[in-house]
mmCIF file with all atom_site columns, C-alpha atoms in Angstrom:
data_model
loop_
_atom_site.group_PDB
_atom_site.id
_atom_site.type_symbol
_atom_site.label_atom_id
_atom_site.label_alt_id
_atom_site.label_comp_id
_atom_site.label_asym_id
_atom_site.label_entity_id
_atom_site.label_seq_id
_atom_site.pdbx_PDB_ins_code
_atom_site.Cartn_x
_atom_site.Cartn_y
_atom_site.Cartn_z
_atom_site.occupancy
_atom_site.B_iso_or_equiv
_atom_site.pdbx_formal_charge
_atom_site.auth_seq_id
_atom_site.auth_comp_id
_atom_site.auth_asym_id
_atom_site.auth_atom_id
_atom_site.pdbx_PDB_model_num
ATOM 1  C CA . UNK Z 1 1  ? 11.298  78.121 120.423 1.00 48.00 ? 7  UNK Z CA 1
ATOM 2  C CA . UNK Z 1 2  ? 7.871   76.586 121.456 1.00 60.00 ? 8  UNK Z CA 1
ATOM 3  C CA . UNK Z 1 3  ? 6.555   73.823 119.503 1.00 67.00 ? 9  UNK Z CA 1
ATOM 4  C CA . UNK Z 1 4  ? 3.721   74.839 116.999 1.00 74.00 ? 10 UNK Z CA 1
ATOM 5  C CA . UNK Z 1 5  ? 0.052   73.041 118.263 1.00 87.00 ? 11 UNK Z CA 1
ATOM 6  C CA . UNK Z 1 6  ? -2.000  70.748 115.289 1.00 89.00 ? 12 UNK Z CA 1
ATOM 7  C CA . UNK Z 1 7  ? -4.485  74.010 114.892 1.00 90.00 ? 13 UNK Z CA 1
ATOM 8  C CA . UNK Z 1 8  ? -1.440  76.447 114.374 1.00 92.00 ? 14 UNK Z CA 1
ATOM 9  C CA . UNK Z 1 9  ? 0.263   73.833 111.543 1.00 93.00 ? 15 UNK Z CA 1
ATOM 10 C CA . UNK Z 1 10 ? -3.496  73.628 109.581 1.00 92.00 ? 16 UNK Z CA 1
ATOM 11 C CA . UNK Z 1 11 ? -3.625  77.973 109.846 1.00 92.00 ? 17 UNK Z CA 1
ATOM 12 C CA . UNK Z 1 12 ? 0.388   77.942 108.579 1.00 93.00 ? 18 UNK Z CA 1
ATOM 13 C CA . UNK Z 1 13 ? -0.586  75.305 105.656 1.00 94.00 ? 19 UNK Z CA 1
ATOM 14 C CA . UNK Z 1 14 ? -4.063  76.551 104.901 1.00 92.00 ? 20 UNK Z CA 1
ATOM 15 C CA . UNK Z 1 15 ? -2.389  80.479 104.395 1.00 93.00 ? 21 UNK Z CA 1
ATOM 16 C CA . UNK Z 1 16 ? 1.042   79.587 102.458 1.00 95.00 ? 22 UNK Z CA 1
ATOM 17 C CA . UNK Z 1 17 ? -1.836  77.674 100.356 1.00 93.00 ? 23 UNK Z CA 1
ATOM 18 C CA . UNK Z 1 18 ? -3.386  80.469 99.348  1.00 92.00 ? 24 UNK Z CA 1
ATOM 19 C CA . UNK Z 1 19 ? 0.186   82.314 98.705  1.00 95.00 ? 25 UNK Z CA 1
ATOM 20 C CA . UNK Z 1 20 ? 0.590   79.308 96.184  1.00 95.00 ? 26 UNK Z CA 1
ATOM 21 C CA . UNK Z 1 21 ? -2.568  79.925 94.397  1.00 92.00 ? 27 UNK Z CA 1
ATOM 22 C CA . UNK Z 1 22 ? -2.267  84.211 94.482  1.00 92.00 ? 28 UNK Z CA 1
ATOM 23 C CA . UNK Z 1 23 ? -5.337  83.971 96.553  1.00 89.00 ? 29 UNK Z CA 1
ATOM 24 C CA . UNK Z 1 24 ? -3.486  85.862 99.858  1.00 91.00 ? 30 UNK Z CA 1
ATOM 25 C CA . UNK Z 1 25 ? -4.088  89.749 99.960  1.00 89.00 ? 31 UNK Z CA 1
ATOM 26 C CA . UNK Z 1 26 ? -2.592  91.931 102.464 1.00 89.00 ? 32 UNK Z CA 1
ATOM 27 C CA . UNK Z 1 27 ? -4.734  93.759 105.010 1.00 86.00 ? 33 UNK Z CA 1
ATOM 28 C CA . UNK Z 1 28 ? -5.305  96.669 102.190 1.00 89.00 ? 34 UNK Z CA 1
ATOM 29 C CA . UNK Z 1 29 ? -6.697  93.867 100.194 1.00 86.00 ? 35 UNK Z CA 1
ATOM 30 C CA . UNK Z 1 30 ? -3.657  93.441 97.647  1.00 92.00 ? 36 UNK Z CA 1
ATOM 31 C CA . UNK Z 1 31 ? -2.160  90.156 96.727  1.00 93.00 ? 37 UNK Z CA 1
ATOM 32 C CA . UNK Z 1 32 ? 1.026   89.090 98.362  1.00 94.00 ? 38 UNK Z CA 1
ATOM 33 C CA . UNK Z 1 33 ? 4.074   88.791 96.088  1.00 95.00 ? 39 UNK Z CA 1
ATOM 34 C CA . UNK Z 1 34 ? 6.295   88.214 98.404  1.00 96.00 ? 40 UNK Z CA 1
ATOM 35 C CA . UNK Z 1 35 ? 6.721   84.759 99.814  1.00 96.00 ? 41 UNK Z CA 1
ATOM 36 C CA . UNK Z 1 36 ? 8.817   86.157 102.709 1.00 96.00 ? 42 UNK Z CA 1
ATOM 37 C CA . UNK Z 1 37 ? 5.387   88.201 103.740 1.00 96.00 ? 43 UNK Z CA 1
ATOM 38 C CA . UNK Z 1 38 ? 3.210   85.197 103.233 1.00 96.00 ? 44 UNK Z CA 1
ATOM 39 C CA . UNK Z 1 39 ? 5.135   83.147 105.738 1.00 95.00 ? 45 UNK Z CA 1
ATOM 40 C CA . UNK Z 1 40 ? 4.957   86.575 108.448 1.00 94.00 ? 46 UNK Z CA 1
ATOM 41 C CA . UNK Z 1 41 ? 0.957   86.463 107.656 1.00 93.00 ? 47 UNK Z CA 1
ATOM 42 C CA . UNK Z 1 42 ? 1.166   82.277 108.387 1.00 93.00 ? 48 UNK Z CA 1
ATOM 43 C CA . UNK Z 1 43 ? 2.885   82.812 111.414 1.00 92.00 ? 49 UNK Z CA 1
ATOM 44 C CA . UNK Z 1 44 ? 1.308   85.514 112.592 1.00 92.00 ? 50 UNK Z CA 1
ATOM 45 C CA . UNK Z 1 45 ? -2.481  84.293 112.172 1.00 91.00 ? 51 UNK Z CA 1
ATOM 46 C CA . UNK Z 1 46 ? -1.644  80.910 113.545 1.00 93.00 ? 52 UNK Z CA 1
ATOM 47 C CA . UNK Z 1 47 ? -0.663  82.801 116.550 1.00 91.00 ? 53 UNK Z CA 1
ATOM 48 C CA . UNK Z 1 48 ? 3.306   81.501 115.760 1.00 90.00 ? 54 UNK Z CA 1
ATOM 49 C CA . UNK Z 1 49 ? 4.959   84.772 115.621 1.00 88.00 ? 55 UNK Z CA 1
ATOM 50 C CA . UNK Z 1 50 ? 8.319   85.770 117.741 1.00 90.00 ? 56 UNK Z CA 1
ATOM 51 C CA . UNK Z 1 51 ? 6.979   89.266 117.127 1.00 91.00 ? 57 UNK Z CA 1
ATOM 52 C CA . UNK Z 1 52 ? 4.270   89.087 119.770 1.00 89.00 ? 58 UNK Z CA 1
ATOM 53 C CA . UNK Z 1 53 ? 3.339   88.532 123.628 1.00 92.00 ? 59 UNK Z CA 1
ATOM 54 C CA . UNK Z 1 54 ? 2.130   84.717 124.262 1.00 91.00 ? 60 UNK Z CA 1
ATOM 55 C CA . UNK Z 1 55 ? -1.566  86.562 124.739 1.00 94.00 ? 61 UNK Z CA 1
ATOM 56 C CA . UNK Z 1 56 ? -2.017  88.125 121.707 1.00 93.00 ? 62 UNK Z CA 1
ATOM 57 C CA . UNK Z 1 57 ? -0.550  84.868 120.149 1.00 91.00 ? 63 UNK Z CA 1
ATOM 58 C CA . UNK Z 1 58 ? -3.249  83.143 121.651 1.00 91.00 ? 64 UNK Z CA 1
ATOM 59 C CA . UNK Z 1 59 ? -5.789  86.084 120.374 1.00 94.00 ? 65 UNK Z CA 1
ATOM 60 C CA . UNK Z 1 60 ? -4.678  85.720 116.965 1.00 91.00 ? 66 UNK Z CA 1
ATOM 61 C CA . UNK Z 1 61 ? -4.848  82.218 116.610 1.00 91.00 ? 67 UNK Z CA 1
ATOM 62 C CA . UNK Z 1 62 ? -8.744  82.372 118.556 1.00 93.00 ? 68 UNK Z CA 1
ATOM 63 C CA . UNK Z 1 63 ? -9.856  84.897 115.607 1.00 92.00 ? 69 UNK Z CA 1
ATOM 64 C CA . UNK Z 1 64 ? -8.537  82.996 113.071 1.00 91.00 ? 70 UNK Z CA 1
ATOM 65 C CA . UNK Z 1 65 ? -10.170 79.802 113.734 1.00 91.00 ? 71 UNK Z CA 1
ATOM 66 C CA . UNK Z 1 66 ? -13.252 81.823 113.928 1.00 92.00 ? 72 UNK Z CA 1
ATOM 67 C CA . UNK Z 1 67 ? -12.730 83.745 110.625 1.00 88.00 ? 73 UNK Z CA 1
ATOM 68 C CA . UNK Z 1 68 ? -12.060 79.673 109.294 1.00 87.00 ? 74 UNK Z CA 1
ATOM 69 C CA . UNK Z 1 69 ? -16.071 78.235 111.197 1.00 89.00 ? 75 UNK Z CA 1
ATOM 70 C CA . UNK Z 1 70 ? -17.365 81.349 109.291 1.00 88.00 ? 76 UNK Z CA 1
ATOM 71 C CA . UNK Z 1 71 ? -16.014 80.862 106.003 1.00 85.00 ? 77 UNK Z CA 1
ATOM 72 C CA . UNK Z 1 72 ? -14.319 84.380 105.663 1.00 82.00 ? 78 UNK Z CA 1
ATOM 73 C CA . UNK Z 1 73 ? -10.999 83.082 104.241 1.00 82.00 ? 79 UNK Z CA 1
ATOM 74 C CA . UNK Z 1 74 ? -9.914  83.766 100.994 1.00 77.00 ? 80 UNK Z CA 1
ATOM 75 C CA . UNK Z 1 75 ? -10.164 80.043 99.782  1.00 76.00 ? 81 UNK Z CA 1
ATOM 76 C CA . UNK Z 1 76 ? -13.417 79.364 101.489 1.00 78.00 ? 82 UNK Z CA 1
ATOM 77 C CA . UNK Z 1 77 ? -14.951 82.559 99.615  1.00 77.00 ? 83 UNK Z CA 1
ATOM 78 C CA . UNK Z 1 78 ? -13.442 81.997 96.438  1.00 76.00 ? 84 UNK Z CA 1
ATOM 79 C CA . UNK Z 1 79 ? -15.163 78.332 96.300  1.00 80.00 ? 85 UNK Z CA 1
ATOM 80 C CA . UNK Z 1 80 ? -18.317 79.747 97.787  1.00 79.00 ? 86 UNK Z CA 1
ATOM 81 C CA . UNK Z 1 81 ? -18.535 82.248 94.325  1.00 66.00 ? 87 UNK Z CA 1
ATOM 82 C CA . UNK Z 1 82 ? -17.907 79.181 92.003  1.00 54.00 ? 88 UNK Z CA 1
#
């Protein structure tokens, strides 16, 4: 199993933080209640999933980093509303 990069670790930490605080949502917009589902989302967004090809993993990480730069994560959106 390949080691995670620093970017991947940051993404996993952010997603799990959102889950811990009840901010993480599934694709349908419903809050994630299962830790197992939160871990799967974190690995997918970080591009560290063993279910996807290496090319798809790189694409997922690139997409997630773009989302973070644009302030479209749940945590960033919640902080912007205060």
